[in-house]
Amino acid sequence: MKKAIVFLLAAAMLMLCGCKEALRDDLDAGDVASAVSEVIPGLTEMRESYLKGAMKLDTALFASYSVNINASGTSIDEYGVFKAVSQEGVKDVMKAAEDYLQQRKDNWMPEYMPEERPKLDCARVRSFGLYVVYVIAFDDVRDAAFASAEAALKK
């Protein structure tokens, strides 16, 4: 009986693992960002100097990237998509994105657009294969942006 239970559990685990769709690794980060822009439209893509200066990121960590912010200053909505150079580099890209979000929180001035602070508190970083995505937005928008990025990467 014990063998049958172990066999059934093993079979169930294999079926669950087998159902997971593989993610693409051949897209530029900008292609994934285009999918996210459908959820968070109207943002401005930043140049390398912004990533190195304001964000304090080492662009050598990325094979490609696309960081998009609200340049008009009316909200703090923002997202970034980074493609790591290798699978081993994903954790370094995750850490860099998490450090950036923490920097934003540490430097927040409470009197500056207090209604926007919850977006920063809701900000998250997720990885999808070689790609790392961060989103600063309300929960529903953030979750839709992550879903859009993941959908763009499904084979």
XYZ file of C-alpha atoms in Angstrom:
155
model
C 0.000 0.000 0.000
C 2.818 2.391 0.882
C 4.487 1.722 -2.474
C 1.245 2.520 -4.292
C 0.887 5.836 -2.446
C 4.492 6.791 -3.159
C 4.013 5.839 -6.821
C 0.827 7.929 -7.090
C 2.492 10.930 -5.443
C 5.500 10.634 -7.759
C 3.236 10.398 -10.811
C 1.271 13.437 -9.669
C 4.477 15.430 -9.191
C 5.702 14.499 -12.664
C 2.402 15.553 -14.201
C 2.514 18.892 -12.379
C 6.087 19.540 -13.412
C 5.414 18.470 -16.990
C 2.540 20.937 -17.392
C 4.626 24.007 -16.790
C 5.216 25.915 -20.005
C 8.769 26.723 -20.992
C 9.698 30.387 -21.226
C 11.421 31.975 -24.191
C 14.945 33.291 -23.820
C 15.386 34.762 -27.300
C 13.558 38.076 -26.859
C 15.069 41.467 -26.241
C 13.952 43.077 -22.972
C 12.276 45.774 -25.083
C 9.982 43.159 -26.641
C 8.789 42.107 -23.190
C 8.474 45.756 -22.144
C 6.205 46.346 -25.149
C 3.798 43.778 -23.720
C 3.926 45.467 -20.301
C 3.292 48.865 -21.911
C -0.142 47.626 -22.929
C -0.984 47.462 -19.215
C 0.959 50.580 -18.163
C 0.882 52.892 -21.206
C 2.342 56.347 -21.713
C 5.666 55.954 -19.929
C 9.034 57.119 -21.215
C 11.893 54.704 -21.830
C 15.088 55.719 -20.055
C 18.600 55.691 -21.442
C 21.693 54.005 -20.046
C 22.810 57.188 -18.298
C 19.610 57.120 -16.200
C 20.202 53.505 -15.187
C 23.792 54.197 -14.200
C 23.136 57.568 -12.548
C 19.700 57.751 -10.945
C 19.178 54.015 -10.537
C 22.806 53.159 -9.708
C 22.662 49.960 -11.794
C 25.550 48.148 -13.416
C 24.368 47.685 -16.996
C 27.006 44.975 -17.538
C 24.611 42.650 -15.674
C 22.112 42.824 -18.534
C 22.069 41.441 -22.047
C 19.311 44.001 -22.687
C 16.987 46.200 -20.666
C 14.054 48.573 -20.857
C 13.193 50.899 -17.976
C 10.080 53.022 -18.334
C 9.013 55.845 -16.018
C 6.354 58.513 -15.860
C 8.448 61.493 -16.934
C 5.620 63.977 -16.431
C 5.827 63.653 -12.657
C 2.091 63.066 -12.194
C 2.566 59.546 -10.786
C 5.371 57.210 -9.829
C 4.230 54.369 -12.093
C 7.317 52.633 -13.407
C 8.542 49.297 -14.647
C 11.743 47.739 -15.818
C 12.537 44.599 -17.762
C 16.050 43.195 -17.667
C 17.412 40.203 -19.526
C 20.244 38.592 -17.590
C 23.407 37.607 -19.436
C 23.042 34.032 -18.145
C 20.848 31.933 -15.875
C 23.500 32.260 -13.180
C 23.245 36.052 -13.459
C 19.503 36.195 -12.760
C 20.008 36.366 -8.988
C 22.374 39.336 -9.416
C 19.817 41.123 -11.599
C 17.089 40.360 -9.031
C 19.248 41.807 -6.275
C 20.015 44.927 -8.318
C 16.298 45.519 -8.969
C 15.414 44.888 -5.314
C 18.193 47.253 -4.187
C 16.829 49.910 -6.544
C 13.326 49.599 -5.093
C 14.753 49.818 -1.577
C 16.712 52.920 -2.581
C 13.457 54.474 -3.827
C 11.768 53.691 -0.496
C 14.712 54.983 1.550
C 14.796 58.270 -0.381
C 11.031 58.881 -0.412
C 9.973 62.263 0.968
C 6.649 61.785 2.815
C 5.328 65.196 1.779
C 5.893 64.470 -1.923
C 2.750 63.019 -3.505
C 1.680 61.017 -0.415
C -1.115 59.374 -2.438
C 1.565 57.685 -4.573
C 3.476 56.064 -1.677
C 1.244 52.945 -1.645
C 2.462 52.150 -5.173
C 6.035 52.070 -3.934
C 5.022 49.939 -0.967
C 3.363 47.499 -3.432
C 6.374 47.405 -5.782
C 7.713 43.943 -6.519
C 10.378 42.142 -8.539
C 9.764 38.835 -10.319
C 11.862 36.637 -12.547
C 10.720 34.745 -15.615
C 13.581 32.583 -16.846
C 16.380 34.963 -17.903
C 14.126 38.012 -17.486
C 13.651 40.104 -14.369
C 10.754 42.526 -14.157
C 10.020 45.138 -11.500
C 6.823 47.144 -11.306
C 5.901 50.193 -9.244
C 2.114 50.464 -9.410
C -1.007 49.540 -7.474
C -1.483 45.781 -6.880
C -3.972 45.170 -9.683
C -1.898 46.983 -12.288
C 1.329 45.402 -11.031
C -0.143 41.903 -11.217
C -1.531 42.536 -14.713
C 1.889 43.826 -15.820
C 3.604 40.681 -14.524
C 0.991 38.514 -16.254
C 1.565 40.394 -19.505
C 5.345 39.929 -19.271
C 4.949 36.235 -18.559
C 2.497 35.790 -21.445
C 4.985 37.437 -23.821
C 7.626 34.920 -22.746
C 5.564 31.752 -23.093
C 6.706 29.576 -25.994
